[in-house]
Coordinates of C-alpha atoms in Angstrom, one line a residue:
M1 CA -5.1 -27.6 13.0
K2 CA -5.7 -29.1 9.5
G3 CA -5.9 -26.9 6.3
R4 CA -9.6 -27.7 5.9
D5 CA -10.3 -26.4 9.5
I6 CA -8.3 -23.2 8.9
Y7 CA -10.1 -22.7 5.6
N8 CA -13.6 -23.1 7.2
K9 CA -12.7 -20.7 10.0
I10 CA -11.3 -18.1 7.7
I11 CA -14.4 -18.2 5.4
G12 CA -16.7 -18.0 8.4
E13 CA -14.8 -15.1 9.9
L14 CA -14.7 -13.2 6.5
N15 CA -18.5 -13.6 6.2
N16 CA -18.9 -12.5 9.8
Q17 CA -16.8 -9.4 9.2
M18 CA -18.7 -8.7 6.0
R19 CA -21.9 -8.4 8.0
N20 CA -20.4 -6.2 10.7
R21 CA -18.1 -3.9 8.8
P22 CA -18.9 -0.6 7.1
F23 CA -18.8 0.0 3.4
P24 CA -16.6 -0.5 1.4
L25 CA -14.8 -2.9 3.7
N26 CA -17.8 -5.3 3.8
V27 CA -17.7 -5.6 0.0
S28 CA -14.0 -6.2 0.1
Y29 CA -14.5 -9.0 2.7
Q30 CA -17.2 -10.6 0.6
N31 CA -15.1 -10.4 -2.6
K32 CA -12.2 -11.9 -0.7
A33 CA -14.3 -14.7 0.7
E34 CA -15.6 -15.7 -2.7
E35 CA -12.1 -15.5 -4.2
I36 CA -10.7 -17.7 -1.5
Q37 CA -13.5 -20.2 -1.9
N38 CA -12.9 -20.4 -5.7
R39 CA -9.1 -20.8 -5.3
F40 CA -8.8 -23.1 -2.3
K41 CA -12.0 -25.1 -2.0
E42 CA -10.4 -28.2 -3.6
N43 CA -7.0 -27.8 -1.8
P44 CA -7.5 -25.8 1.4
G45 CA -3.9 -26.5 2.5
D46 CA -2.6 -24.0 -0.1
L47 CA -4.6 -21.3 1.7
V48 CA -2.3 -21.3 4.7
R49 CA 0.7 -20.5 2.5
N50 CA -1.1 -17.7 0.7
L51 CA -3.0 -16.2 3.5
K52 CA -0.7 -13.3 4.1
D53 CA -0.9 -11.9 0.6
C54 CA -4.6 -12.6 0.3
L55 CA -5.5 -10.4 3.3
S56 CA -2.7 -7.8 3.3
I57 CA -4.5 -5.0 1.6
E58 CA -7.7 -5.7 3.6
R59 CA -5.8 -5.4 6.9
L60 CA -4.5 -2.0 5.8
L61 CA -8.0 -0.9 5.0
I62 CA -9.2 -2.2 8.4
T63 CA -6.6 -0.2 10.2
S64 CA -7.6 3.1 8.4
I65 CA -11.4 2.6 8.4
N66 CA -11.8 1.6 12.0
K67 CA -10.1 4.7 13.3
E68 CA -12.8 7.2 12.1
P69 CA -16.5 6.6 11.9
E70 CA -16.6 9.1 8.9
F71 CA -14.1 6.7 7.2
E72 CA -11.3 9.3 7.0
M73 CA -8.1 7.6 6.0
E74 CA -5.2 8.5 8.2
R75 CA -1.6 9.0 7.1
G76 CA -0.2 7.1 10.1
Q77 CA -0.3 3.7 8.4
Y78 CA 1.7 5.1 5.4
M79 CA 4.3 6.7 7.8
E80 CA 4.6 3.5 9.8
G81 CA 5.0 1.5 6.6
S82 CA 7.6 3.9 5.3
S83 CA 9.5 3.7 8.6
K84 CA 9.5 -0.1 8.6
I85 CA 10.5 -0.5 5.0
G86 CA 13.2 2.1 5.5
E87 CA 14.6 0.2 8.5
E88 CA 14.5 -3.1 6.5
M89 CA 16.3 -1.5 3.5
R90 CA 19.0 -0.2 5.9
K91 CA 19.6 -3.8 7.0
I92 CA 19.6 -5.0 3.4
R93 CA 22.2 -2.3 2.4
Q94 CA 24.5 -3.6 5.2
R95 CA 24.1 -7.1 3.9
S96 CA 24.8 -5.9 0.4
D97 CA 28.0 -4.3 1.6
H98 CA 29.0 -7.8 2.9
F99 CA 28.1 -9.3 -0.5
E100 CA 30.3 -6.7 -2.2
R101 CA 33.3 -7.7 -0.1
T102 CA 32.6 -11.4 -0.9
L103 CA 32.3 -10.6 -4.6
Q104 CA 35.6 -8.7 -4.4
D105 CA 37.2 -11.7 -2.8
L106 CA 35.8 -13.8 -5.7
Q107 CA 37.3 -11.4 -8.2
V108 CA 40.7 -11.7 -6.5
K109 CA 40.5 -15.5 -6.5
T110 CA 39.4 -15.5 -10.1
A111 CA 42.3 -13.2 -11.1
G112 CA 44.7 -15.4 -9.1
F113 CA 43.3 -18.5 -10.8
L114 CA 43.8 -17.1 -14.3
E115 CA 47.3 -16.0 -13.4
F116 CA 48.1 -19.4 -12.0
Y117 CA 46.5 -21.1 -15.1
L118 CA 48.8 -19.1 -17.5
A119 CA 51.9 -19.9 -15.4
K120 CA 50.8 -23.5 -15.2
G121 CA 50.6 -23.8 -18.9
E122 CA 54.1 -22.4 -19.4
K123 CA 55.5 -24.7 -16.7
L124 CA 53.8 -27.8 -18.1
T125 CA 55.1 -27.0 -21.6
K126 CA 58.7 -26.7 -20.1
I127 CA 58.3 -29.9 -18.1
N128 CA 57.0 -31.9 -21.1
K129 CA 59.8 -30.6 -23.3
E130 CA 62.4 -31.5 -20.7
M131 CA 61.0 -35.0 -20.3
Q132 CA 61.3 -35.6 -24.0
G133 CA 65.0 -35.0 -23.9
N134 CA 67.8 -37.1 -22.7
V135 CA 67.0 -37.4 -18.9
T136 CA 67.7 -40.1 -16.3
E137 CA 64.9 -42.1 -14.6
D138 CA 65.4 -40.1 -11.4
Q139 CA 65.1 -36.8 -13.3
K140 CA 62.0 -38.1 -15.0
Q141 CA 60.4 -39.0 -11.7
I142 CA 61.1 -35.5 -10.4
K143 CA 59.5 -33.9 -13.4
M144 CA 56.4 -36.1 -13.0
K145 CA 56.1 -35.0 -9.3
E146 CA 56.4 -31.4 -10.4
R147 CA 53.6 -32.0 -12.9
A148 CA 51.4 -33.7 -10.3
L149 CA 52.0 -30.9 -7.9
L150 CA 50.9 -28.4 -10.5
E151 CA 47.7 -30.4 -11.1
Q152 CA 47.1 -30.5 -7.3
Q153 CA 47.6 -26.8 -7.0
S154 CA 45.3 -26.3 -10.0
E155 CA 42.6 -28.4 -8.3
M156 CA 43.0 -26.3 -5.1
E157 CA 42.7 -23.1 -7.0
T158 CA 39.6 -24.4 -8.7
I159 CA 38.0 -25.4 -5.4
A160 CA 38.8 -22.0 -3.9
V161 CA 37.0 -20.2 -6.8
Y162 CA 34.1 -22.7 -6.7
K163 CA 33.6 -22.2 -3.0
S164 CA 33.8 -18.4 -3.4
R165 CA 31.3 -18.5 -6.2
K166 CA 28.9 -20.6 -4.2
E167 CA 29.1 -18.3 -1.2
S168 CA 28.6 -15.2 -3.4
Q169 CA 25.7 -16.9 -5.1
E170 CA 23.9 -17.8 -1.8
L171 CA 24.4 -14.2 -0.6
L172 CA 23.1 -12.7 -3.8
V173 CA 20.0 -15.0 -3.9
Q174 CA 19.3 -14.1 -0.3
L175 CA 19.6 -10.4 -1.1
Y176 CA 17.2 -10.8 -4.0
D177 CA 14.7 -12.5 -1.8
D178 CA 15.0 -9.8 0.8
V179 CA 14.6 -7.0 -1.7
K180 CA 11.7 -8.8 -3.4
T181 CA 9.9 -9.0 0.0
Q182 CA 10.2 -5.2 0.5
V183 CA 9.2 -4.4 -3.0
K184 CA 6.0 -6.4 -2.5
E185 CA 5.4 -4.5 0.8
V186 CA 5.7 -1.2 -1.2
W187 CA 3.2 -2.6 -3.8
K188 CA 0.7 -3.2 -1.0
F189 CA 0.8 0.5 -0.1
M190 CA 0.6 1.4 -3.8
D191 CA -2.5 -0.8 -4.1
L192 CA -4.1 0.8 -1.0
Y193 CA -3.3 4.3 -2.3
E194 CA -5.0 3.5 -5.7
K195 CA -8.0 1.9 -3.9
Q196 CA -8.5 5.0 -1.8
Q197 CA -8.2 7.2 -4.9
K198 CA -10.9 5.1 -6.7
L199 CA -13.3 5.7 -3.8
N200 CA -12.9 9.5 -4.1
V201 CA -15.8 9.6 -6.5
L202 CA -18.1 8.8 -3.6
D203 CA -17.5 12.1 -1.9
I204 CA -17.4 10.5 1.5
K205 CA -13.8 11.2 2.6
M206 CA -12.4 7.9 1.4
G207 CA -9.4 9.3 -0.6
P208 CA -5.8 8.9 0.3
P209 CA -4.6 11.0 3.3
E210 CA -2.6 14.1 2.6
G211 CA 1.1 13.4 2.5
A212 CA 0.7 9.7 1.6
V213 CA 2.4 10.2 -1.7
K214 CA 5.5 11.5 0.1
D215 CA 5.6 8.3 2.1
L216 CA 5.3 6.3 -1.1
N217 CA 8.2 8.3 -2.5
D218 CA 10.4 7.6 0.5
M219 CA 9.6 3.8 0.3
C220 CA 10.5 3.8 -3.4
E221 CA 13.8 5.6 -2.9
G222 CA 15.0 2.7 -0.8
V223 CA 13.8 -0.2 -3.0
N224 CA 14.8 1.6 -6.2
E225 CA 18.3 2.0 -5.0
M226 CA 18.6 -1.6 -4.1
L227 CA 17.1 -2.8 -7.4
I228 CA 19.8 -0.8 -9.2
R229 CA 22.4 -2.3 -7.0
L230 CA 21.2 -5.8 -7.6
K231 CA 21.2 -5.3 -11.3
H232 CA 24.9 -4.2 -11.0
Y233 CA 25.6 -7.2 -8.8
F234 CA 24.1 -9.7 -11.2
D235 CA 26.0 -8.2 -14.1
L236 CA 29.3 -8.3 -12.3
F237 CA 28.8 -11.8 -11.0
M238 CA 27.8 -13.2 -14.4
D239 CA 31.0 -11.6 -15.9
E240 CA 33.1 -13.3 -13.2
C241 CA 31.5 -16.7 -14.0
Q242 CA 32.1 -16.2 -17.7
R243 CA 35.8 -15.6 -17.1
I244 CA 36.4 -19.2 -16.0
R245 CA 34.3 -22.3 -16.9
I246 CA 34.4 -24.9 -14.1
V247 CA 33.1 -28.3 -15.0
D248 CA 29.9 -29.3 -13.1
D249 CA 29.6 -25.9 -11.5
P250 CA 25.8 -25.1 -11.3
T251 CA 26.5 -21.5 -10.3
P252 CA 26.1 -19.9 -13.8
D253 CA 22.8 -21.6 -14.4
I254 CA 21.4 -20.7 -11.0
L255 CA 22.6 -17.2 -11.4
A256 CA 21.0 -16.9 -14.9
K257 CA 17.7 -18.2 -13.5
Y258 CA 17.6 -15.6 -10.7
Q259 CA 18.8 -12.9 -13.0
R260 CA 15.7 -13.6 -15.2
L261 CA 13.5 -13.5 -12.2
F262 CA 15.1 -10.3 -11.0
D263 CA 14.7 -8.6 -14.4
E264 CA 11.0 -9.5 -14.4
E265 CA 10.5 -8.3 -10.9
A266 CA 12.4 -5.1 -11.5
N267 CA 10.5 -4.4 -14.7
R268 CA 7.1 -4.8 -12.8
H269 CA 8.2 -2.4 -10.1
F270 CA 9.6 0.3 -12.4
N271 CA 6.3 0.1 -14.4
R272 CA 4.6 1.0 -11.1
I273 CA 6.7 4.0 -10.0
V274 CA 4.4 6.4 -11.8
V275 CA 1.3 7.5 -9.8
I276 CA -1.4 10.0 -10.6
D277 CA -1.5 12.3 -7.6
H278 CA -4.3 14.5 -8.9
H279 CA -6.6 12.7 -11.4
P280 CA -8.4 14.5 -14.2
H281 CA -12.1 15.1 -13.5
Q282 CA -13.9 11.8 -13.9
I283 CA -16.9 13.5 -15.5
L284 CA -15.8 15.8 -18.3
K285 CA -18.5 17.9 -20.1
I286 CA -17.8 18.5 -23.7
S287 CA -19.6 21.6 -24.8
K288 CA -19.2 23.2 -28.3
G289 CA -16.5 20.7 -29.1
R290 CA -14.3 21.4 -26.1
S291 CA -14.1 20.8 -22.3
L292 CA -13.2 23.3 -19.7
T293 CA -9.6 23.4 -18.7
F294 CA -8.6 21.0 -15.9
P295 CA -5.5 20.2 -13.8
M296 CA -3.7 16.9 -13.5
T297 CA -0.6 15.9 -11.5
L298 CA 1.7 13.0 -12.0
R299 CA 4.4 11.7 -9.6
I300 CA 7.4 9.6 -10.3
L301 CA 8.4 7.8 -7.1
G302 CA 12.0 7.4 -5.9
P303 CA 13.6 9.6 -8.6
V304 CA 16.9 10.3 -7.0
S305 CA 18.1 6.7 -6.7
L306 CA 17.3 6.3 -10.4
G307 CA 19.1 9.4 -11.5
L308 CA 15.8 10.9 -12.8
N309 CA 16.5 14.2 -11.0
V310 CA 19.2 14.7 -13.6
N311 CA 17.7 12.8 -16.6
I312 CA 14.4 14.6 -16.4
P313 CA 11.6 12.6 -18.1
T314 CA 8.8 14.0 -20.3
V315 CA 5.1 12.9 -20.3
T316 CA 2.4 12.9 -23.0
V317 CA -1.3 12.1 -22.4
H318 CA -3.9 10.5 -24.7
L319 CA -7.5 9.6 -24.2
H320 CA -8.9 6.2 -25.2
P321 CA -12.2 4.4 -24.8
E322 CA -12.2 1.3 -22.6
K323 CA -12.4 -1.1 -25.5
D324 CA -9.1 0.1 -26.9
L325 CA -7.1 -0.1 -23.6
P326 CA -5.9 -3.7 -23.9
V327 CA -4.0 -2.8 -27.2
E328 CA -2.9 0.7 -26.1
M329 CA -1.6 -0.4 -22.7
T330 CA 0.7 -3.1 -24.3
P331 CA 4.2 -2.7 -22.8
N332 CA 6.8 -0.9 -25.0
K333 CA 4.2 0.0 -27.6
E334 CA 3.8 3.6 -28.5
V335 CA 0.3 4.9 -27.6
S336 CA -1.7 6.0 -30.6
K337 CA -3.2 9.5 -30.9
G338 CA -6.5 8.6 -29.2
I339 CA -10.0 10.0 -29.8
C340 CA -9.3 13.7 -29.2
T341 CA -6.7 16.4 -28.9
I342 CA -5.5 17.2 -25.4
H343 CA -4.0 20.6 -25.3
N344 CA -1.1 21.4 -22.9
A345 CA -0.5 17.7 -22.4
S346 CA 2.2 16.7 -24.9
N347 CA 5.9 16.2 -24.0
V348 CA 5.4 18.0 -20.7
K349 CA 8.7 18.0 -18.8
A350 CA 8.8 16.9 -15.2
Q351 CA 9.9 19.2 -12.4
F352 CA 12.2 18.1 -9.6
K353 CA 12.0 19.7 -6.1
A354 CA 15.3 19.2 -4.3
S355 CA 13.8 20.2 -0.9
T356 CA 11.3 17.3 -1.0
R357 CA 13.3 15.0 -3.4
Q358 CA 10.1 14.6 -5.4
L359 CA 9.6 14.5 -9.2
M360 CA 6.2 15.7 -10.5
V361 CA 4.6 16.6 -13.8
N362 CA 2.0 19.4 -13.6
F363 CA -0.7 19.7 -16.2
S364 CA -2.2 23.0 -15.0
S365 CA -4.6 23.7 -17.8
A366 CA -5.3 20.6 -19.9
Q367 CA -8.2 20.8 -22.3
I368 CA -10.0 18.3 -24.6
T369 CA -11.1 19.3 -28.1
S370 CA -12.0 17.5 -31.4
V371 CA -13.6 14.5 -29.7
K372 CA -14.5 11.5 -31.9
R373 CA -16.6 9.3 -29.8
P374 CA -16.6 5.5 -30.4
E375 CA -19.7 3.8 -31.8
A376 CA -22.0 2.3 -29.2
R377 CA -21.6 -1.4 -28.5
N378 CA -25.3 -1.9 -28.8
R379 CA -28.3 0.3 -29.5
D380 CA -29.2 0.5 -25.8
E381 CA -25.8 1.7 -24.6
R382 CA -25.9 5.2 -23.3
V383 CA -23.2 7.8 -23.6
T384 CA -22.8 7.7 -19.8
E385 CA -22.0 4.0 -19.8
I386 CA -18.9 4.4 -22.0
K387 CA -15.8 4.6 -19.9
Y388 CA -12.6 6.3 -21.0
G389 CA -9.1 6.3 -19.7
M390 CA -6.3 8.8 -20.0
I391 CA -3.0 7.1 -20.7
F392 CA 0.1 8.9 -19.4
S393 CA 3.1 7.9 -21.5
V394 CA 6.3 8.6 -19.5
N395 CA 9.7 8.4 -21.3
L396 CA 12.5 7.9 -18.9
N397 CA 15.9 6.3 -18.6
I398 CA 16.7 3.9 -15.8
A399 CA 20.3 2.5 -15.5
S400 CA 21.1 3.6 -19.0
Q401 CA 18.1 1.8 -20.4
P402 CA 15.3 3.8 -22.1
R403 CA 11.8 2.9 -20.9
L404 CA 8.3 3.8 -21.8
I405 CA 6.0 3.6 -18.8
K406 CA 2.3 3.9 -19.2
K407 CA -0.1 4.9 -16.4
L408 CA -3.8 4.6 -16.7
S409 CA -6.1 7.1 -15.0
L410 CA -9.3 6.3 -13.2
P411 CA -12.3 5.7 -15.5
M412 CA -13.8 8.8 -17.0
I413 CA -17.2 9.7 -18.6
L414 CA -17.7 12.3 -21.3
T415 CA -21.0 14.1 -21.2
S416 CA -22.5 16.8 -23.4
Q417 CA -25.1 18.2 -21.0
S418 CA -25.7 18.6 -17.3
S419 CA -28.7 16.4 -17.3
Q420 CA -26.4 13.4 -17.9
E421 CA -24.5 13.9 -14.7
W422 CA -26.7 11.6 -12.6
A423 CA -26.2 8.7 -15.0
A424 CA -22.5 9.3 -15.3
K425 CA -22.1 9.3 -11.5
G426 CA -24.0 6.1 -11.2
T427 CA -21.6 4.4 -13.7
L428 CA -18.6 5.7 -11.8
F429 CA -20.1 4.8 -8.3
W430 CA -20.8 1.2 -9.5
D431 CA -17.2 1.0 -10.9
A432 CA -15.6 2.3 -7.7
C433 CA -17.5 -0.1 -5.4
F434 CA -18.0 -3.2 -7.5
S435 CA -14.9 -3.4 -9.7
E436 CA -13.6 -6.9 -10.5
E437 CA -10.8 -8.2 -8.3
N438 CA -7.3 -7.6 -9.7
R439 CA -8.8 -6.0 -12.8
E440 CA -6.5 -4.7 -15.5
Y441 CA -8.7 -1.9 -16.9
F442 CA -12.3 -1.0 -15.9
Q443 CA -14.0 -4.3 -15.6
D444 CA -16.8 -4.2 -13.0
A445 CA -19.3 -6.8 -11.7
P446 CA -22.4 -7.3 -13.8
K447 CA -24.4 -8.0 -10.7
V448 CA -24.1 -7.9 -6.9
R449 CA -26.1 -8.8 -3.9
W450 CA -28.8 -6.4 -2.6
E451 CA -27.0 -6.0 0.7
Q452 CA -24.0 -4.6 -1.2
V453 CA -26.2 -2.1 -3.0
A454 CA -27.9 -1.2 0.3
E455 CA -24.6 -0.6 2.0
L456 CA -23.5 1.6 -0.9
L457 CA -26.6 3.7 -0.6
H458 CA -26.4 3.9 3.2
N459 CA -22.8 5.2 3.1
I460 CA -23.3 7.6 0.3
F461 CA -26.1 9.3 2.3
K462 CA -24.1 9.1 5.5
G463 CA -21.0 10.5 3.9
Q464 CA -22.7 13.3 2.0
T465 CA -25.6 14.2 4.3
K466 CA -24.3 13.1 7.7
R467 CA -27.2 10.7 8.1
G468 CA -27.3 7.2 6.7
L469 CA -30.4 5.1 5.7
T470 CA -32.2 2.9 8.2
K471 CA -33.0 -0.7 7.7
E472 CA -36.7 0.3 7.2
Q473 CA -35.7 2.8 4.5
L474 CA -33.5 0.3 2.7
G475 CA -36.2 -2.3 2.9
Y476 CA -38.6 0.0 1.2
L477 CA -36.0 0.6 -1.6
A478 CA -35.6 -3.1 -1.9
Q479 CA -39.3 -3.5 -2.3
R480 CA -39.4 -0.9 -5.0
V481 CA -36.6 -2.7 -6.9
M482 CA -37.7 -6.3 -6.5
G483 CA -41.4 -6.0 -5.9
P484 CA -43.4 -6.8 -2.8
T485 CA -44.1 -10.4 -3.9
V486 CA -40.4 -11.2 -3.9
L487 CA -39.8 -9.7 -0.4
H488 CA -42.8 -11.6 1.1
E489 CA -41.7 -14.9 -0.4
T490 CA -38.0 -14.5 0.3
E491 CA -36.8 -14.8 3.9
D492 CA -33.4 -13.3 3.3
Y493 CA -33.7 -10.9 0.3
S494 CA -30.3 -9.4 1.1
Q495 CA -28.7 -12.2 -1.0
I496 CA -30.9 -11.5 -4.1
L497 CA -28.7 -10.4 -7.0
I498 CA -29.2 -6.9 -8.5
T499 CA -27.8 -6.3 -11.9
K500 CA -26.0 -3.1 -12.9
E501 CA -28.8 -2.4 -15.4
K502 CA -31.5 -2.7 -12.8
F503 CA -29.7 -0.3 -10.5
L504 CA -28.8 2.3 -13.1
K505 CA -31.2 2.0 -16.0
E506 CA -34.3 -0.1 -15.5
S507 CA -37.4 1.8 -14.3
L508 CA -38.9 1.0 -10.9
M509 CA -42.4 -0.4 -10.9
N510 CA -45.0 2.2 -12.0
T511 CA -42.4 4.8 -12.7
N512 CA -40.2 6.0 -15.6
F513 CA -37.0 6.3 -13.6
S514 CA -34.4 3.9 -12.2
L515 CA -33.5 3.3 -8.5
W516 CA -30.3 5.3 -8.9
K517 CA -31.9 8.2 -10.7
W518 CA -34.5 8.5 -7.9
V519 CA -32.0 8.2 -5.1
Y520 CA -29.6 10.7 -6.7
A521 CA -32.4 13.2 -7.1
C522 CA -33.4 12.8 -3.4
L523 CA -29.7 13.1 -2.4
N524 CA -29.3 16.4 -4.2
L525 CA -32.6 17.7 -2.9
I526 CA -31.5 17.0 0.7
K527 CA -28.0 18.5 0.2
E528 CA -29.3 21.7 -1.6
S529 CA -32.5 22.4 0.4
L530 CA -33.2 20.1 3.3
S531 CA -29.8 19.3 4.9
K532 CA -30.5 20.5 8.4
E533 CA -34.0 18.9 8.5
W534 CA -32.6 15.6 7.2
E535 CA -29.7 15.6 9.6
K536 CA -32.0 16.2 12.6
G537 CA -34.3 13.4 11.6
L538 CA -37.3 15.6 10.9
I539 CA -37.6 13.9 7.4
V540 CA -38.4 10.2 7.4
G541 CA -37.8 9.5 3.7
F542 CA -38.2 6.4 1.6
I543 CA -41.4 5.0 3.1
S544 CA -44.5 3.6 1.5
R545 CA -47.7 5.7 1.0
E546 CA -49.5 3.4 3.4
R547 CA -46.9 3.7 6.1
A548 CA -46.9 7.5 5.7
N549 CA -50.7 7.7 5.9
G550 CA -50.6 5.7 9.1
M551 CA -48.1 7.9 10.9

């Protein structure tokens, strides 16, 4: 099958899955379809080589979401992943033992070569001195044969070292590739964990399963150990290559290239071993200059293999508005003070639990005071549209190298009164469901298709009230947003784009409230006063006056 045929089938299948899958998986499918079209439309053959990485996280989401209609994420996939990665790391450790023996053989050959080289120099000096004396022709021929034999032995010693280097290099490169593969597998579960955390704001049981962080910790113990080993191997091998320079030997250059690649890969991984197990509240109310106290928990994954159970790290937290994050999250740059004081969150020492081999930092009673809010980007910007992020600065030491690792929290909104909660939740809901692919900070989509909005509303109702919205109810909401004329003139209004402003801020026709404000008020009314009647279907909800009068 040609690349173009595979490309067309995959795009078709993704679109089909998008229509048939529940939220948020359908949104993820649509985003992935658009991403694949943008990347591979001109050269679909590349898609075949990239397919596994493109769909890996979505496959993990499918596994978890399909198991429970209420969308509860099961821990089984994490446990299975941890088991598979653990088994692969066991095999890699066995191969690393073989590499160590090969490297030791190289060290022996190198030492033998150096010893021979020194002895050869002394012998050549003696032969040359004797040949300059009063010797017969026969004696001269004997000395020349001795010198040729020394050169022949030298060539054989050089070839032995060269072959041993080449064998060691091939083994080390293969080890690097094997470890890199497992590191990327761990990253997939880290990405899944963070995606599930982001969906916690929806209150529809989409968060990570209990115990998942323990599985992530076990995964990281294995790969962390091998990354430390690989660093040691690269350093030892480079030292061996520098002891002897062999003409036309490409090994040192190849080794230097892979050592750079390894350092980059290891740095990326170590910058990800910090996860926020318990996020700060995403909506913090600042009243009389301070917030209520709130808990946070940070985990550092795979600490034992990095020696962090002995060299215990400390963590400091700062709060910054979204616009400052690109500067503040710059690697190896100290984080500035931020826009407020966070009490009980400076130089907090981690705690290691030997029984679980886990390293965590508990902020049991953090509190924000002295907030200096940033200026609005424009006069229409609301307080509830400004997103903030807590930056956790972790100072630790890995392989005798001090590191500053920064971890960014989920987006947060600072409110000053309870009446702002509906708007703050709307901002966070949109961010959780319609965030940009592979975003660095809190970028979200400025507009999405109506079918995505409808799916979001349906699943919020289903998750929080045990009854979703029907096609008729969603059609009425679409009519209120777009107007009856648009619906009558458009055969498939599901593809009409709805902006973030239209969803959150712009008033519906003949009203002074937005779609989200109306829906949020109805949702709260049902949860607080009409939950049983709504769940039993005794309340129709979201129908036109004409339709209601005709019932």
